mmCIF file of the C-alpha atoms, coordinates in Angstrom:
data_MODEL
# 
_entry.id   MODEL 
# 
loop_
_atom_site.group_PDB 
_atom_site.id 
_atom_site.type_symbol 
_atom_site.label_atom_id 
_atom_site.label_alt_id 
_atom_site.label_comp_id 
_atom_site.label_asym_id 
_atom_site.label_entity_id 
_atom_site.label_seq_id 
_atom_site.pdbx_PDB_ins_code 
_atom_site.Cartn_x 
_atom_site.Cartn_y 
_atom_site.Cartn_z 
_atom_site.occupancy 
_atom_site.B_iso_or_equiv 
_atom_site.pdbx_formal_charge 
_atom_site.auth_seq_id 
_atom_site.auth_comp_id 
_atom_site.auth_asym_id 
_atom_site.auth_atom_id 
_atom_site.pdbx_PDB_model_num 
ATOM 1  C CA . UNK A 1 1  ? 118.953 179.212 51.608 1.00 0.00 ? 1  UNK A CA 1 
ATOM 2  C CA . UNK A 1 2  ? 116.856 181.982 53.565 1.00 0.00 ? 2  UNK A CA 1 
ATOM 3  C CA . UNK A 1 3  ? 118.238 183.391 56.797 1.00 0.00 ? 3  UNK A CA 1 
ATOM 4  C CA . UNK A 1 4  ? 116.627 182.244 59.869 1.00 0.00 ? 4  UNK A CA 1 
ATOM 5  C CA . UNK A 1 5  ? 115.465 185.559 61.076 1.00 0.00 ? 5  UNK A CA 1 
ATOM 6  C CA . UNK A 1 6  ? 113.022 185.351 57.676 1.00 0.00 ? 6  UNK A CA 1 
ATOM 7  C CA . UNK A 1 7  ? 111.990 182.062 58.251 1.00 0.00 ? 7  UNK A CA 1 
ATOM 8  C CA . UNK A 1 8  ? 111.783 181.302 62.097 1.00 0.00 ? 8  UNK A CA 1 
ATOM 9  C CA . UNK A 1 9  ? 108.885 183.201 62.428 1.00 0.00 ? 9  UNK A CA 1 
ATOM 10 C CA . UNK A 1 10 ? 106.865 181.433 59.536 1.00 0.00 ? 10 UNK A CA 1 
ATOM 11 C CA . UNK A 1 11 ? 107.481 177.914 61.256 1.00 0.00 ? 11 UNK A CA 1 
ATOM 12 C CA . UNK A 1 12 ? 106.662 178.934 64.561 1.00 0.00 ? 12 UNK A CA 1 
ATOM 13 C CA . UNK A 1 13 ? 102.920 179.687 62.781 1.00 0.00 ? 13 UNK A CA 1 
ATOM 14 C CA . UNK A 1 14 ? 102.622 176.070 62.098 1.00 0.00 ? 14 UNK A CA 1 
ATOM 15 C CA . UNK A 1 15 ? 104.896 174.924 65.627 1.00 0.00 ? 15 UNK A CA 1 
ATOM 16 C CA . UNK A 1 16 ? 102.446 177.474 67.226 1.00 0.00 ? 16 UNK A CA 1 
ATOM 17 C CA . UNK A 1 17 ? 99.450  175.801 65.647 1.00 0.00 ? 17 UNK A CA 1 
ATOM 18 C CA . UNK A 1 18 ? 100.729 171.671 66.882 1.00 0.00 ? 18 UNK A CA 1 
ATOM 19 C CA . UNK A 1 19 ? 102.881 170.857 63.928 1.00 0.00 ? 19 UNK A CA 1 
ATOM 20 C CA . UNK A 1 20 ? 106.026 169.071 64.482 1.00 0.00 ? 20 UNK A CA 1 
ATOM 21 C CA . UNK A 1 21 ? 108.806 170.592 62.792 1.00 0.00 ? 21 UNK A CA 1 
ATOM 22 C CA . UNK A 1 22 ? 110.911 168.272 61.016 1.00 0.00 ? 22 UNK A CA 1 
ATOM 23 C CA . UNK A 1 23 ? 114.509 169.395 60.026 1.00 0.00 ? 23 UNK A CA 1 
ATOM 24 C CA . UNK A 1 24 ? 116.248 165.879 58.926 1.00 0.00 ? 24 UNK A CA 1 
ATOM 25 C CA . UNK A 1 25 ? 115.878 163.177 56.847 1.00 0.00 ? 25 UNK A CA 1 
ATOM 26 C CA . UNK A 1 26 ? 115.399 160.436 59.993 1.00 0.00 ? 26 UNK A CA 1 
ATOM 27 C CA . UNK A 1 27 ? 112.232 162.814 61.105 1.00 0.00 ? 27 UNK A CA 1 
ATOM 28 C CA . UNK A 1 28 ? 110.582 162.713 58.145 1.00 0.00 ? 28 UNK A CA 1 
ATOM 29 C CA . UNK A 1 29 ? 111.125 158.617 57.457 1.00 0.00 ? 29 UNK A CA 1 
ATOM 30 C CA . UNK A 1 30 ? 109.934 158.757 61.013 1.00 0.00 ? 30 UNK A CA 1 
ATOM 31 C CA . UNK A 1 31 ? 106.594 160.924 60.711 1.00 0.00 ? 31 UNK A CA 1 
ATOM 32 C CA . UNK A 1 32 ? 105.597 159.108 57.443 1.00 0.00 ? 32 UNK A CA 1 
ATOM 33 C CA . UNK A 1 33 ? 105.871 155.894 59.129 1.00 0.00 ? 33 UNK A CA 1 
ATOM 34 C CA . UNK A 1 34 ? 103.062 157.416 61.536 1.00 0.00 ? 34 UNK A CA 1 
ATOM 35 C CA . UNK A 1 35 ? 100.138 154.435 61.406 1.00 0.00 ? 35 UNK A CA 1 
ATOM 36 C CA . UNK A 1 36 ? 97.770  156.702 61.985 1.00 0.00 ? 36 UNK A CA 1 
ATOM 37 C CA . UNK A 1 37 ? 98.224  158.882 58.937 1.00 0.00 ? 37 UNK A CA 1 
ATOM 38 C CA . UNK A 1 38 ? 100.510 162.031 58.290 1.00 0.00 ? 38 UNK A CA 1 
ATOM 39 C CA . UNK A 1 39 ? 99.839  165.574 57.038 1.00 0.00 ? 39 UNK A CA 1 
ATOM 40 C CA . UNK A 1 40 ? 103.445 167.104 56.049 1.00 0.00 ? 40 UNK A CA 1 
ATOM 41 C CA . UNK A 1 41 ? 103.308 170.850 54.938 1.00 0.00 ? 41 UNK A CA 1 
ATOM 42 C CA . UNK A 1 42 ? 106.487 172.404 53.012 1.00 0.00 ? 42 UNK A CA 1 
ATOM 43 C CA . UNK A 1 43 ? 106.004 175.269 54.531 1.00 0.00 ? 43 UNK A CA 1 
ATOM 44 C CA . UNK A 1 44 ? 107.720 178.658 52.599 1.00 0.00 ? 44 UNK A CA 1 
ATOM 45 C CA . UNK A 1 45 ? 108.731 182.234 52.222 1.00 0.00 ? 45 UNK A CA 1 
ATOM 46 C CA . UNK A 1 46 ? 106.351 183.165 49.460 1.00 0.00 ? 46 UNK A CA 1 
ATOM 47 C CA . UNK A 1 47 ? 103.060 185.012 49.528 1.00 0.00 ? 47 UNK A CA 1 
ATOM 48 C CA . UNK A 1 48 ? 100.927 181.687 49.046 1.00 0.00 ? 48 UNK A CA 1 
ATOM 49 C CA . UNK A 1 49 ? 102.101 180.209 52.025 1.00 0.00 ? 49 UNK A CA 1 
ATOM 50 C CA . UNK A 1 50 ? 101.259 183.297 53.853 1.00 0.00 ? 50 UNK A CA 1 
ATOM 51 C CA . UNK A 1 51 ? 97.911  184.084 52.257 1.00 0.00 ? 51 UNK A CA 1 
ATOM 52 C CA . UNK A 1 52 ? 97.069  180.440 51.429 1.00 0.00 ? 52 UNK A CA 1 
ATOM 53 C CA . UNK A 1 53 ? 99.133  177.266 52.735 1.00 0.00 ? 53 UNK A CA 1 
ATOM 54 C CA . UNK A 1 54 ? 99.573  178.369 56.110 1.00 0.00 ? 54 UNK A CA 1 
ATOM 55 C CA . UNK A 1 55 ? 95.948  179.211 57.335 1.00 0.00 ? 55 UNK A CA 1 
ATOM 56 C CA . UNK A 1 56 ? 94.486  176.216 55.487 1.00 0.00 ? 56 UNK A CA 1 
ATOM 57 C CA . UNK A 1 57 ? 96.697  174.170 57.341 1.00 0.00 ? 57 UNK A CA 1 
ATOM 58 C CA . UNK A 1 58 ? 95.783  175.343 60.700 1.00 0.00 ? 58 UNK A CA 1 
ATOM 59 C CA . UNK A 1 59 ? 92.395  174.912 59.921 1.00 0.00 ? 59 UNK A CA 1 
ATOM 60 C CA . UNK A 1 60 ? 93.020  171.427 59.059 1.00 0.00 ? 60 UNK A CA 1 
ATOM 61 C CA . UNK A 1 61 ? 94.454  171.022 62.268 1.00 0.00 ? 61 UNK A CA 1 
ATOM 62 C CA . UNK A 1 62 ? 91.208  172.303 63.921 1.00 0.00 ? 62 UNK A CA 1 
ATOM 63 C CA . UNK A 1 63 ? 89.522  169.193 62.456 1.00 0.00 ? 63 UNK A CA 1 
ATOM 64 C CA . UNK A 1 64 ? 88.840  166.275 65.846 1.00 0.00 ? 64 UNK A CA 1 
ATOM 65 C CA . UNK A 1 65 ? 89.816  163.565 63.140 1.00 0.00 ? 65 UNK A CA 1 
ATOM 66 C CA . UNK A 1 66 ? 93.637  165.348 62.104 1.00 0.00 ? 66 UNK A CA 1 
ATOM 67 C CA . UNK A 1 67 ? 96.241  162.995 61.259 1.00 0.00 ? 67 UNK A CA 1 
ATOM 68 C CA . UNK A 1 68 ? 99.894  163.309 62.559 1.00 0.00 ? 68 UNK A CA 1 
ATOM 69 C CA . UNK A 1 69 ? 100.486 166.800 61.816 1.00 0.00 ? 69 UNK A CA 1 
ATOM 70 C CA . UNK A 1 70 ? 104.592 167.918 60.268 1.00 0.00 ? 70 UNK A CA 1 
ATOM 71 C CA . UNK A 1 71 ? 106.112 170.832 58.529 1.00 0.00 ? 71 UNK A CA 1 
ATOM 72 C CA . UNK A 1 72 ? 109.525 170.980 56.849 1.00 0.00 ? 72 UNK A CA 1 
ATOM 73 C CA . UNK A 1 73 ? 110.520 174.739 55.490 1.00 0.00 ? 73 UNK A CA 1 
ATOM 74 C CA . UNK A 1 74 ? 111.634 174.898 51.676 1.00 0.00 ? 74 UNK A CA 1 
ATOM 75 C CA . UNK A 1 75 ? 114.939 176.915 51.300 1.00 0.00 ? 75 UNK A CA 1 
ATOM 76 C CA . UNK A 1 76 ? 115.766 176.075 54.879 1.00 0.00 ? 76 UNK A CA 1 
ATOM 77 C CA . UNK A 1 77 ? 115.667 172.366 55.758 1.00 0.00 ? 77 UNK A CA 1 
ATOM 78 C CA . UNK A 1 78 ? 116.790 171.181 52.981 1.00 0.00 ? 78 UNK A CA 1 
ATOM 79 C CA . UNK A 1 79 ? 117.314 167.895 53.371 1.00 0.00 ? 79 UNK A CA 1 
ATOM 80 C CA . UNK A 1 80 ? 114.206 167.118 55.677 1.00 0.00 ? 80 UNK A CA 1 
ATOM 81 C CA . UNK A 1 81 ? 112.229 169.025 52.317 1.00 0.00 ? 81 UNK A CA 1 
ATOM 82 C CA . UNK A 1 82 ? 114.244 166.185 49.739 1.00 0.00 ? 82 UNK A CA 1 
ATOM 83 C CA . UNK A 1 83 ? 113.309 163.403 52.109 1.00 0.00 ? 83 UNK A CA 1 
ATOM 84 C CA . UNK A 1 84 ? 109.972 164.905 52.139 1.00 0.00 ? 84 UNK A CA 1 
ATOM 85 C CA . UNK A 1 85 ? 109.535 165.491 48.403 1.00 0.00 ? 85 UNK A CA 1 
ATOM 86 C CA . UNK A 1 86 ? 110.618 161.924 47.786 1.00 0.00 ? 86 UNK A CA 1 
ATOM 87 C CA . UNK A 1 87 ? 106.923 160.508 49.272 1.00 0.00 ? 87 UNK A CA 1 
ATOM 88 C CA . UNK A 1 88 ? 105.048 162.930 47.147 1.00 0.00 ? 88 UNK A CA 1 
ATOM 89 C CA . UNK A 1 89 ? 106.389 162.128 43.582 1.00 0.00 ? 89 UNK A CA 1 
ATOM 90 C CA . UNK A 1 90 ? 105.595 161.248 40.854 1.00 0.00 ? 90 UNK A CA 1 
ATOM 91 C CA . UNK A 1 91 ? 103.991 165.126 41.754 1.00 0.00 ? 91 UNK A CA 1 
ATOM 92 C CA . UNK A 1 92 ? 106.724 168.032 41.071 1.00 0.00 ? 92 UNK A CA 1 
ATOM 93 C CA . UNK A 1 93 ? 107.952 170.136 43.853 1.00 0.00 ? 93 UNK A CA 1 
ATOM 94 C CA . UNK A 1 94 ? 106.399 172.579 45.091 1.00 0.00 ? 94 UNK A CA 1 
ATOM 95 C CA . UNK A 1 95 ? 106.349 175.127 47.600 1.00 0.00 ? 95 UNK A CA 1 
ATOM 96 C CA . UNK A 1 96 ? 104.284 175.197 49.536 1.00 0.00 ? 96 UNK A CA 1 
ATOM 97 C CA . UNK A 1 97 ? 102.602 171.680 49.202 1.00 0.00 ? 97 UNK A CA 1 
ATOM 98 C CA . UNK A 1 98 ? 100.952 169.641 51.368 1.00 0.00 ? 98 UNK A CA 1 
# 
């Protein structure tokens, strides 16, 4: 698991950007029941996030037709990122993902 000091700052991009952090299993069940659609990003420590994952998510977000949008941090939440990895199989994990 990372230390917070490491990883606070890389959510608060996405919290910063009007994605709902979700840290437990009920909040993600919750946000994928969303009607309306759901974007979840597993957000991370690595250089892809940072350089890739991140800033193509807030860009998303830009768009006037965005869905519900949710983050859960890899290495960090870890059992909002299982719940979360349990919608997108039969894919492998990966992190980031959207």
């Amino acid at each position: 698991m990372y230390p917070a000091e490491i990883v606070l700052p890389m959510k608060k991009e996405l919290v910063d950007a009007g994605f709902e952090d979700l840290t437990t299993q009920e909040a993600v069940d919750n946000a994928i029941a969303t009607k309306n659609g759901v974007l979840v990003v597993i957000n991370s420590v690595c250089g892809c996030a940072a350089g890739n994952a991140r800033p193509a998510a807030m860009l998303a977000a830009e768009h006037p037709k965005s869905p519900k949008l949710t983050t859960v941090f890899a290495g960090f939440d870890k059992e909002a990122v299982d719940q979360a990895r349990k919608y997108m199989l039969p894919y492998p994990p990966s992190s980031p993902c959207m």
